[in-house]
Coordinates of C-alpha atoms in Angstrom, one line a residue:
Chain A
M1 CA -1.2 21.8 -27.2
E2 CA 0.9 24.3 -29.6
R3 CA 1.4 22.3 -32.7
Q4 CA 0.9 18.7 -33.2
S5 CA 1.9 16.8 -36.3
P6 CA -0.4 14.2 -37.4
A7 CA 2.1 11.2 -36.9
F8 CA 2.3 12.6 -33.1
T9 CA -1.4 12.5 -32.8
V10 CA -1.4 9.0 -34.0
F11 CA 1.2 8.0 -31.6
V12 CA -0.6 9.7 -28.7
Y13 CA -3.7 7.7 -29.4
A14 CA -1.9 4.4 -29.9
A15 CA 0.0 4.9 -26.6
A16 CA -3.3 5.8 -24.9
L17 CA -4.9 2.8 -26.0
L18 CA -1.9 0.6 -25.3
L19 CA -2.0 2.2 -21.6
A20 CA -6.0 1.5 -21.2
A21 CA -5.5 -1.9 -22.3
I22 CA -2.8 -2.5 -19.7
I23 CA -4.8 -1.0 -16.8
L24 CA -8.1 -2.5 -17.9
A25 CA -7.1 -6.0 -19.2
P26 CA -6.6 -7.7 -15.6
I27 CA -9.4 -6.2 -14.0
L28 CA -11.9 -7.0 -16.4
W29 CA -10.4 -10.5 -16.8
L30 CA -11.0 -10.7 -13.0
F31 CA -14.7 -9.7 -13.6
V32 CA -15.0 -12.1 -16.6
M33 CA -13.9 -15.2 -14.6
S34 CA -16.2 -14.2 -11.8
I35 CA -19.3 -14.5 -14.3
S36 CA -18.0 -17.6 -16.4
S37 CA -19.0 -21.2 -15.6
A38 CA -16.2 -23.5 -14.4
A39 CA -16.5 -25.3 -17.9
D40 CA -15.6 -21.9 -19.8
L41 CA -12.7 -21.3 -17.4
S42 CA -11.3 -24.7 -17.8
T43 CA -11.5 -25.2 -21.6
K44 CA -8.7 -25.1 -24.0
P45 CA -8.4 -22.7 -25.7
L46 CA -9.8 -20.6 -23.2
N47 CA -13.3 -19.0 -23.6
W48 CA -12.3 -15.1 -22.9
W49 CA -16.1 -14.4 -22.8
P50 CA -18.6 -16.8 -21.2
N51 CA -21.0 -18.7 -23.3
E52 CA -23.7 -18.0 -20.7
I53 CA -23.5 -15.3 -17.8
D54 CA -23.1 -17.3 -14.5
L55 CA -23.8 -15.0 -11.5
S56 CA -24.5 -17.8 -9.2
R57 CA -20.9 -17.2 -7.2
Y58 CA -22.3 -13.8 -6.1
Q59 CA -25.1 -15.7 -4.6
V60 CA -23.2 -18.5 -2.9
L61 CA -20.5 -15.9 -1.4
L62 CA -23.0 -13.5 -0.2
S63 CA -25.5 -15.9 1.3
T64 CA -25.6 -16.3 5.2
I65 CA -26.9 -19.7 5.4
E66 CA -25.2 -21.3 8.4
N67 CA -22.0 -23.5 7.5
S68 CA -22.0 -22.5 3.7
A69 CA -19.1 -21.1 1.9
G70 CA -20.9 -17.7 2.0
A71 CA -21.4 -17.7 5.7
A72 CA -17.5 -17.6 6.1
F73 CA -17.1 -15.1 3.5
T74 CA -19.8 -12.6 4.8
A75 CA -18.5 -13.0 8.4
S76 CA -14.9 -11.9 7.0
L77 CA -16.7 -9.0 5.1
F78 CA -18.3 -7.8 8.3
N79 CA -15.1 -8.3 10.3
S80 CA -13.2 -6.1 7.7
L81 CA -15.9 -3.5 8.0
K82 CA -15.7 -3.6 11.8
V83 CA -11.9 -3.5 12.1
A84 CA -11.6 -0.8 9.3
G85 CA -14.2 1.1 11.0
M86 CA -13.1 1.1 14.6
A87 CA -9.5 1.7 13.6
T88 CA -10.2 4.5 11.5
L89 CA -12.5 6.3 14.0
A90 CA -9.8 5.6 16.8
A91 CA -7.0 7.0 14.6
I92 CA -8.7 10.2 13.6
A93 CA -9.8 10.8 17.0
V94 CA -6.1 10.6 18.5
A95 CA -4.9 12.3 15.2
I96 CA -7.1 15.4 15.3
P97 CA -5.9 17.1 18.5
S98 CA -2.3 16.1 17.9
A99 CA -2.1 17.2 14.1
W100 CA -3.5 20.6 15.2
A101 CA -0.9 20.9 18.2
V102 CA 1.8 20.2 15.6
S103 CA 0.5 22.4 12.9
R104 CA 0.2 25.4 15.4
T105 CA 3.2 24.8 17.7
S106 CA 6.5 24.9 16.1
S107 CA 8.2 23.9 19.4
V108 CA 6.7 20.4 19.2
S109 CA 6.9 20.1 15.3
W110 CA 9.8 17.8 15.6
S111 CA 7.8 15.2 17.2
L112 CA 5.9 14.8 13.8
Y113 CA 9.3 13.5 12.1
A114 CA 9.3 10.8 14.9
V115 CA 5.7 9.8 14.0
I116 CA 6.4 9.8 10.4
A117 CA 9.3 7.5 11.1
T118 CA 7.3 5.0 12.6
Y119 CA 5.5 4.8 9.5
M120 CA 8.6 3.3 7.8
L121 CA 9.1 0.4 10.4
P122 CA 8.4 -3.0 8.6
P123 CA 5.5 -4.6 10.6
V124 CA 7.6 -7.5 11.2
A125 CA 9.7 -5.4 13.7
L126 CA 6.5 -5.0 16.0
A127 CA 5.1 -8.5 15.1
V128 CA 6.4 -10.6 17.9
P129 CA 5.6 -8.6 21.0
L130 CA 2.4 -7.4 19.7
Y131 CA 1.6 -11.3 19.3
M132 CA 2.5 -12.0 22.8
G133 CA 0.9 -8.7 24.0
L134 CA -2.5 -9.7 22.5
A135 CA -2.2 -13.3 23.5
Y136 CA -1.6 -12.0 27.1
L137 CA -4.5 -9.6 26.8
G138 CA -6.8 -12.3 25.4
L139 CA -7.3 -10.2 22.3
L140 CA -6.0 -12.7 19.7
N141 CA -8.5 -13.5 17.1
S142 CA -10.7 -10.5 18.2
V143 CA -11.7 -7.6 15.9
F144 CA -11.1 -5.3 18.8
G145 CA -7.3 -6.4 19.1
L146 CA -6.9 -6.2 15.4
A147 CA -8.2 -2.7 15.3
L148 CA -5.9 -1.7 18.0
V149 CA -2.9 -3.2 16.4
Y150 CA -3.9 -1.2 13.2
L151 CA -3.5 1.9 15.0
T152 CA 0.4 1.3 14.3
I153 CA -0.3 2.2 10.7
L154 CA -3.3 4.4 10.8
A155 CA -2.4 6.9 13.8
P156 CA 0.9 8.1 12.2
F157 CA -0.7 8.3 8.8
T158 CA -3.6 10.3 9.7
T159 CA -1.7 12.7 11.9
W160 CA 0.6 13.4 8.9
L161 CA -2.1 13.8 6.5
L162 CA -4.3 16.0 8.8
K163 CA -1.3 18.0 9.7
S164 CA -0.8 19.3 6.2
G165 CA -4.6 19.9 6.2
F166 CA -4.4 22.2 9.1
D167 CA -1.3 23.9 7.9
S168 CA -3.5 25.3 5.2
I169 CA -6.0 27.0 7.4
P170 CA -4.9 30.5 8.2
K171 CA -3.8 30.9 11.7
E172 CA -5.4 34.4 11.7
I173 CA -9.1 32.9 11.8
E174 CA -8.1 31.2 15.0
S175 CA -6.5 34.4 16.6
A176 CA -9.3 36.5 15.8
A177 CA -11.7 34.3 17.6
M178 CA -9.3 34.1 20.4
I179 CA -9.1 37.8 20.9
D180 CA -12.9 37.8 20.9
G181 CA -12.8 35.6 23.9
A182 CA -13.6 32.1 22.5
R183 CA -12.2 29.0 24.3
L184 CA -9.8 26.7 22.6
D185 CA -12.6 24.0 22.4
Q186 CA -15.0 26.4 20.9
I187 CA -12.3 27.4 18.2
L188 CA -11.4 23.8 17.5
R189 CA -15.2 22.9 17.2
L190 CA -16.7 26.1 15.7
I191 CA -13.9 27.2 13.1
T192 CA -11.0 24.7 12.6
L193 CA -12.7 21.4 12.3
P194 CA -15.4 22.6 9.9
L195 CA -12.8 24.2 7.7
A196 CA -10.8 20.9 7.8
A197 CA -13.7 18.8 7.0
P198 CA -12.7 17.8 3.6
V199 CA -9.0 17.1 4.7
M200 CA -10.7 14.9 7.6
A201 CA -12.9 12.9 5.1
T202 CA -9.7 12.3 2.9
S203 CA -7.8 11.4 6.0
A204 CA -10.6 8.8 7.2
L205 CA -11.0 7.5 3.6
F206 CA -7.2 6.9 3.5
A207 CA -7.2 5.1 6.9
F208 CA -10.2 3.0 6.0
L209 CA -8.5 1.7 2.9
L210 CA -5.2 1.1 4.5
A211 CA -7.0 -1.0 7.0
W212 CA -9.0 -2.7 4.5
D213 CA -5.9 -3.4 2.6
E214 CA -4.1 -4.7 5.5
F215 CA -2.9 -8.2 5.5
F216 CA 0.0 -9.1 7.5
Y217 CA -1.2 -8.3 10.9
A218 CA -4.6 -10.0 10.0
L219 CA -3.0 -13.2 9.0
L220 CA -1.1 -13.3 12.2
F221 CA -3.8 -12.2 14.7
T222 CA -6.8 -13.8 13.5
S223 CA -7.9 -17.5 13.1
D224 CA -11.3 -17.9 12.4
L225 CA -14.7 -16.6 11.7
R226 CA -14.6 -14.5 14.7
A227 CA -12.0 -12.1 13.4
K228 CA -10.7 -13.2 10.2
T229 CA -10.6 -10.5 7.7
L230 CA -11.7 -10.5 4.0
T231 CA -7.8 -10.4 2.9
V232 CA -7.1 -13.4 5.0
A233 CA -10.2 -15.3 3.6
I234 CA -9.2 -14.4 0.1
S235 CA -5.8 -15.6 0.6
D236 CA -7.2 -18.9 2.2
L237 CA -9.3 -19.4 -0.9
A238 CA -6.5 -18.7 -3.3
G239 CA -4.1 -20.6 -1.7
G240 CA -6.4 -23.5 -0.6
R241 CA -7.9 -26.5 -2.6
V242 CA -10.7 -24.6 -4.2
S243 CA -10.6 -25.5 -7.8
D244 CA -13.4 -23.2 -8.9
Y245 CA -11.1 -20.4 -10.1
G246 CA -14.6 -18.2 -10.6
L247 CA -15.3 -18.4 -7.1
I248 CA -11.9 -16.9 -6.1
A249 CA -12.2 -14.2 -8.7
T250 CA -15.7 -13.5 -7.4
A251 CA -14.3 -12.9 -3.7
G252 CA -11.5 -10.8 -5.3
V253 CA -14.1 -8.6 -7.1
L254 CA -16.3 -8.2 -4.0
A255 CA -13.4 -7.2 -1.6
A256 CA -12.1 -4.9 -4.4
L257 CA -15.7 -3.2 -4.9
P258 CA -15.6 -0.7 -1.7
P259 CA -12.3 0.6 -2.2
V260 CA -12.4 0.9 -6.1
L261 CA -15.8 2.6 -5.9
I262 CA -14.4 5.0 -3.2
G263 CA -11.2 5.6 -5.5
L264 CA -13.3 6.5 -8.4
V265 CA -15.7 8.8 -6.5
M266 CA -12.9 10.5 -4.4
Q267 CA -10.3 10.4 -7.0
R268 CA -9.4 14.2 -7.1
A269 CA -9.7 14.2 -3.2
L270 CA -7.3 11.3 -3.0
I271 CA -4.7 12.4 -5.5
S272 CA -4.3 15.6 -4.0
G273 CA -4.1 14.1 -0.5
L274 CA -1.4 11.8 -1.8
T275 CA 0.6 14.5 -3.5
S276 CA 0.2 17.2 -0.9
G277 CA 0.9 14.8 1.8
G278 CA 3.7 13.3 0.0
V279 CA 5.2 16.2 -1.4
K280 CA 4.9 18.7 1.6
G281 CA 5.6 16.0 4.1
Chain B
M1 CA -0.1 33.5 26.8
S2 CA 3.2 32.4 27.3
G3 CA 5.3 30.1 25.4
T4 CA 5.7 27.4 27.9
W5 CA 1.9 27.2 28.1
I6 CA 1.6 26.8 24.5
T7 CA 4.1 23.9 24.5
T8 CA 2.4 22.3 27.5
R9 CA -0.8 22.7 25.8
A10 CA 0.5 21.1 22.6
W11 CA 1.8 18.1 24.5
L12 CA -1.3 17.7 26.2
L13 CA -3.4 17.6 22.9
M14 CA -0.7 15.1 21.8
L15 CA -1.2 12.9 24.7
P16 CA -3.7 10.4 23.5
L17 CA -1.5 10.0 20.3
L18 CA 1.5 9.5 22.5
V19 CA -0.1 7.0 24.5
V20 CA -1.3 5.0 21.4
M21 CA 2.2 5.1 19.9
I22 CA 4.2 4.0 23.0
A23 CA 1.5 1.2 23.5
V24 CA 1.5 -0.4 19.9
I25 CA 4.9 1.0 18.6
G26 CA 7.3 2.1 21.3
W27 CA 6.9 -0.8 23.6
P28 CA 6.8 -3.4 21.0
L29 CA 9.7 -2.0 19.3
I30 CA 11.9 -2.1 22.6
D31 CA 10.4 -5.7 23.4
T32 CA 11.7 -6.8 20.1
V33 CA 15.1 -5.5 20.8
R34 CA 15.1 -7.5 24.1
L35 CA 13.9 -10.4 22.6
S36 CA 16.6 -10.5 19.7
F37 CA 19.2 -11.1 22.4
T38 CA 17.4 -14.0 23.8
D39 CA 16.8 -17.6 22.7
A40 CA 13.0 -17.1 23.3
K41 CA 10.3 -19.2 21.8
L42 CA 7.1 -17.5 20.5
V43 CA 5.1 -19.6 23.1
G44 CA 6.2 -20.7 26.5
T45 CA 9.9 -20.2 27.3
E46 CA 11.0 -16.8 28.4
G47 CA 14.6 -17.4 26.6
A48 CA 18.0 -16.9 28.2
F49 CA 20.4 -14.1 27.2
V50 CA 22.5 -15.0 24.1
G51 CA 24.1 -11.6 23.3
F52 CA 24.6 -11.1 20.0
G53 CA 24.4 -14.7 18.9
N54 CA 21.1 -14.3 17.1
Y55 CA 22.5 -11.6 15.1
A56 CA 25.8 -13.4 14.1
K57 CA 23.8 -16.6 13.3
M58 CA 21.1 -14.7 11.2
L59 CA 23.8 -12.5 9.4
G60 CA 26.1 -15.3 8.6
G61 CA 23.4 -17.6 7.5
S62 CA 22.9 -18.3 3.6
N63 CA 19.1 -17.9 4.2
F64 CA 19.8 -14.3 5.0
Q65 CA 22.2 -13.4 2.4
R66 CA 20.0 -15.0 -0.2
A67 CA 16.9 -13.4 0.9
F68 CA 18.7 -9.9 0.9
I69 CA 19.5 -10.3 -2.7
T70 CA 16.3 -11.4 -3.6
T71 CA 14.8 -8.4 -1.9
T72 CA 17.1 -5.8 -3.2
W73 CA 16.7 -7.3 -6.8
F74 CA 12.8 -7.2 -6.5
A75 CA 13.2 -3.6 -5.1
V76 CA 15.5 -2.2 -7.7
V77 CA 13.7 -3.9 -10.7
S78 CA 10.1 -3.1 -9.6
V79 CA 11.0 0.4 -8.4
T80 CA 12.7 1.3 -11.3
A81 CA 10.0 -0.1 -13.8
E82 CA 7.5 1.6 -11.9
M83 CA 9.3 5.1 -12.1
V84 CA 10.0 4.6 -15.9
L85 CA 6.6 3.4 -16.7
G86 CA 5.0 6.1 -14.4
V87 CA 6.8 9.0 -16.0
L88 CA 5.9 8.0 -19.3
A89 CA 2.3 7.4 -18.5
A90 CA 2.2 11.1 -16.9
L91 CA 3.7 12.5 -20.1
L92 CA 1.2 10.7 -22.0
L93 CA -1.6 11.9 -19.7
N94 CA -0.4 15.6 -20.0
Q95 CA -1.0 15.6 -23.7
Q96 CA -4.4 16.5 -25.2
F97 CA -6.4 13.8 -26.6
R98 CA -10.1 12.5 -26.5
G99 CA -10.8 10.1 -23.4
R100 CA -7.9 11.7 -21.6
T101 CA -10.0 12.3 -18.3
A102 CA -11.6 8.8 -18.2
L103 CA -8.0 7.4 -18.5
R104 CA -6.7 9.6 -15.6
A105 CA -9.7 8.2 -13.7
L106 CA -8.8 4.6 -14.8
M107 CA -5.5 4.9 -13.3
I108 CA -6.9 5.1 -9.9
L109 CA -8.4 1.4 -10.2
P110 CA -5.1 -0.7 -9.7
W111 CA -3.9 1.6 -7.0
A112 CA -7.3 1.0 -5.0
L113 CA -7.3 -2.7 -5.7
P114 CA -6.5 -4.4 -2.4
T115 CA -2.8 -5.9 -2.7
V116 CA -4.2 -9.3 -1.7
V117 CA -6.8 -9.2 -4.6
N118 CA -4.2 -8.1 -6.9
A119 CA -2.0 -10.9 -5.8
T120 CA -5.1 -13.3 -6.2
L121 CA -5.7 -11.8 -9.5
W122 CA -2.2 -12.4 -10.9
R123 CA -1.9 -15.9 -9.4
L124 CA -4.9 -16.8 -11.3
I125 CA -3.3 -15.1 -14.5
Y126 CA -0.3 -17.2 -14.0
N127 CA -2.1 -20.4 -13.2
P128 CA -0.2 -23.3 -15.3
E129 CA -3.3 -24.9 -16.4
Y130 CA -6.2 -22.5 -16.9
G131 CA -4.3 -19.3 -16.6
A132 CA -5.0 -16.3 -18.9
L133 CA -1.4 -15.7 -19.6
N134 CA -0.6 -19.2 -20.9
A135 CA -3.9 -19.2 -23.1
A136 CA -3.0 -15.7 -24.6
L137 CA 0.7 -16.4 -25.2
T138 CA -0.2 -19.9 -27.0
Q139 CA -2.9 -18.2 -29.1
I140 CA -0.5 -15.5 -30.3
G141 CA 1.8 -18.2 -30.8
L142 CA 4.4 -16.9 -28.6
I143 CA 5.0 -20.2 -26.7
D144 CA 4.0 -23.7 -27.9
S145 CA 3.5 -25.2 -24.3
Y146 CA 1.8 -24.2 -21.0
R147 CA 4.4 -23.1 -18.4
S148 CA 4.1 -22.7 -14.7
W149 CA 5.2 -19.4 -14.2
L150 CA 5.1 -19.1 -10.6
G151 CA 6.1 -22.5 -10.2
E152 CA 9.7 -22.5 -11.8
P153 CA 12.4 -20.5 -10.0
S154 CA 13.7 -19.1 -13.0
S155 CA 10.3 -17.1 -13.9
A156 CA 8.7 -16.8 -10.3
L157 CA 10.4 -13.6 -9.2
T158 CA 10.0 -11.8 -12.6
A159 CA 6.2 -12.8 -12.5
L160 CA 6.0 -11.2 -9.0
I161 CA 7.7 -8.1 -10.2
I162 CA 5.3 -7.7 -13.1
A163 CA 2.5 -7.9 -10.7
D164 CA 3.7 -5.3 -8.4
C165 CA 4.5 -2.9 -11.2
W166 CA 1.1 -3.4 -12.7
K167 CA -0.4 -2.0 -9.2
N168 CA 2.0 0.6 -8.5
F169 CA 3.2 2.5 -11.6
P170 CA -0.4 4.2 -11.8
L171 CA 0.6 5.8 -8.5
V172 CA 3.9 7.2 -9.6
A173 CA 2.1 8.4 -12.7
L174 CA -0.7 10.2 -10.7
I175 CA 2.3 11.9 -8.6
A176 CA 4.1 13.0 -11.7
L177 CA 1.2 14.1 -13.6
A178 CA 0.1 16.2 -10.7
A179 CA 3.7 17.6 -10.9
L180 CA 3.6 18.0 -14.6
Q181 CA 0.6 20.1 -14.4
A182 CA 2.4 22.6 -12.2
V183 CA 4.7 23.4 -15.1
P184 CA 3.7 26.8 -16.3
R185 CA 2.5 27.0 -19.9
D186 CA 4.3 30.1 -20.9
I187 CA 7.5 28.4 -20.0
T188 CA 7.2 25.3 -22.1
A189 CA 5.9 27.7 -24.8
A190 CA 9.0 29.8 -24.5
S191 CA 11.3 26.8 -24.7
L192 CA 9.4 25.7 -28.0
V193 CA 10.0 29.4 -29.4
D194 CA 13.6 29.0 -28.4
G195 CA 14.0 26.0 -30.1
A196 CA 14.5 23.5 -27.5
G197 CA 14.2 19.7 -28.7
P198 CA 11.7 17.4 -26.8
L199 CA 14.7 15.8 -25.0
N200 CA 16.2 19.1 -23.8
R201 CA 12.6 20.1 -23.0
F202 CA 12.2 17.3 -20.6
R203 CA 15.6 17.7 -19.0
Y204 CA 15.8 21.4 -18.6
V205 CA 12.1 22.6 -18.4
I206 CA 10.2 19.9 -17.1
M207 CA 12.5 18.0 -14.9
P208 CA 12.9 20.6 -12.3
Y209 CA 9.4 20.7 -11.4
L210 CA 9.2 16.6 -11.5
A211 CA 12.3 16.0 -9.4
G212 CA 11.0 16.8 -6.0
P213 CA 7.6 14.7 -6.3
L214 CA 9.5 11.9 -8.2
L215 CA 12.0 11.5 -5.5
V216 CA 9.1 11.5 -2.8
A217 CA 7.5 8.6 -4.8
L218 CA 10.7 6.9 -5.1
V219 CA 11.4 6.9 -1.4
L220 CA 7.9 5.5 -0.6
R221 CA 8.0 2.9 -3.3
T222 CA 11.7 1.7 -2.3
I223 CA 10.6 1.4 1.4
E224 CA 7.4 -0.4 0.5
A225 CA 9.1 -2.8 -2.3
F226 CA 11.7 -3.5 0.7
K227 CA 9.1 -4.5 3.1
V228 CA 7.0 -6.4 0.5
F229 CA 5.2 -9.5 1.9
D230 CA 1.3 -9.5 1.0
L231 CA 2.1 -9.9 -2.6
I232 CA 4.7 -12.7 -2.4
W233 CA 2.8 -14.5 0.5
V234 CA -0.2 -14.9 -1.4
M235 CA 1.3 -15.8 -4.6
T236 CA 4.4 -18.0 -3.9
R237 CA 4.9 -18.1 -0.1
G238 CA 8.3 -17.4 -0.8
G239 CA 9.1 -20.6 -3.1
P240 CA 9.4 -22.3 -5.6
A241 CA 12.8 -23.5 -4.0
N242 CA 12.8 -20.1 -1.9
S243 CA 13.5 -18.2 -5.1
T244 CA 11.1 -15.5 -4.1
R245 CA 11.8 -15.7 -0.2
T246 CA 12.1 -12.0 0.6
L247 CA 13.2 -10.6 4.1
S248 CA 9.8 -10.2 5.3
I249 CA 8.9 -13.7 4.4
L250 CA 12.1 -15.0 5.9
V251 CA 11.2 -13.3 9.2
Y252 CA 7.7 -14.5 9.2
Q253 CA 8.9 -17.9 8.8
E254 CA 11.7 -17.7 11.4
A255 CA 9.5 -16.2 14.2
F256 CA 6.0 -17.6 13.5
S257 CA 6.3 -20.8 11.3
F258 CA 9.4 -22.1 13.4
Q259 CA 8.1 -20.1 16.4
R260 CA 11.8 -18.9 17.1
A261 CA 11.0 -15.4 18.6
G262 CA 14.5 -14.4 19.5
S263 CA 16.0 -15.1 16.2
G264 CA 13.2 -13.8 14.5
A265 CA 13.2 -10.6 16.4
S266 CA 16.9 -10.2 15.7
L267 CA 16.2 -10.7 11.8
A268 CA 13.2 -8.1 12.0
L269 CA 15.8 -5.5 13.5
I270 CA 18.1 -6.2 10.8
V271 CA 15.5 -5.5 8.3
T272 CA 14.4 -2.5 10.2
L273 CA 18.1 -1.2 10.2
L274 CA 18.2 -1.6 6.5
V275 CA 14.9 0.2 5.8
T276 CA 16.3 3.0 8.2
V277 CA 19.2 3.4 6.1
L278 CA 17.2 3.5 3.1
A279 CA 14.9 6.0 4.3
V280 CA 17.6 8.4 5.6
A281 CA 19.8 8.2 2.7
Y282 CA 16.8 9.2 0.5
A283 CA 15.6 11.9 2.7
G284 CA 19.1 13.4 2.3
L285 CA 18.6 13.1 -1.2
V286 CA 15.4 14.7 -1.3
R287 CA 16.4 17.5 0.7
K288 CA 19.3 18.2 -1.6
A289 CA 16.9 18.2 -4.6
A290 CA 14.5 20.4 -2.8
G291 CA 17.3 22.7 -2.2
A292 CA 18.4 22.5 -5.8
S293 CA 15.2 23.5 -7.3

């Protein structure tokens, strides 16, 4: 910057340290809990760092031995992967053609506002009929049914993000190809989609993170190992009679790992997606 | 190509999305409206038409009124705190100092943490016997006996607000930071030459760039805060003594715990209406701000 007094520099560093501590302390503590022995976590005064590093809970939760605590956890992990994966693919598949259509056709662009409006709906407004509908179709407690319901959130969101991505690809490239005699599907496949690949990847990641994070519908529509997702499994642990807080923390670390890694690696893309999607609308 | 064909083609391309949206949003929403006029149970009985009976009962009940106040308080306090903290953090991250890039990268962590994990983490921190908050405050000497932060109606809602703020102020900060970086350097430099103090510089030079993005963040955060469910369900389930029972928790209990689908649906629509009013009011604000800058 232009000129900085030493006092200002000290202030900036102090504030930066404070901010870092606020952000990091809770996350580090979650990790420390996950590697502390039960004894270290229940002494007074509390042991802020374990006497001995205890990784056994990671083994417990990731084991697949039948009927173990781990089996329930890994089942929910796979359910989350399946539900989020299926919902993301389906959302992207329906969002690509619609987002392109909205981006290139001004006469239908109003429909995007209807799509965005649904994103504001509280999930409770849809929950009762969705519950009855899934029950009627025999899709309660199924990963497929849950993935279908997740489209209520993912489809509008990805359409919105993809639309702003398509907007930034010049129409002229497509027009030129059309004059050269290319069909619409060729234009999309060979020109537009490759150019939109980064936006599509960001949208897919966002969709995946949203589905991974979802709790309300998962709580309502799943009941056992066949479909229960990670978020529900963790809330069961946290609200249940488990007295080993380290185990709850470990489950938290494991559930947080994929989105946190995605967040760190994709940081730039996520922020520009957030701000451009959010600001341009 | 004619305009009609282009419009038709657009609708055809949108068909899959429209089918999905009608199936999972349109139809359920209409059915919620229908149910809200009946006394249907979640399982079994179809329910008889009761007109606006559910609405009258819900709106007139003390449960709704209390949940409305709780929700509003939660939304106003946490969103205000998130906006203030977010802007302050963004102003800091816009300065030059060593480790700035690393700190910016860290800001994404709370946002990326799943809400349920965040709620669980804070529940552990607030634990009355072994929680880190009690341990830390006792060791510093701020309190002399352990407290049950989530177990006392006087502190539970505040404890939830802190957990919500911690997760969400970094998002506001990142949005504000992106906006700050769009402020042209020569303009800030010129304002310095003209002798503008830091407050005036913020008000007249930086704020016009921040206003639009911040309003969008405000809209999104307010709507999210008004719909809050996960955080509260995992941390307190609406207790103690219903002191943290927000509207979404109330709807969940009515429709699913008590299985009263009809009155639950009417309550859900009241919440939807409130969120819509908020969204429309804010959208107006955003457009006004966009026009002004």
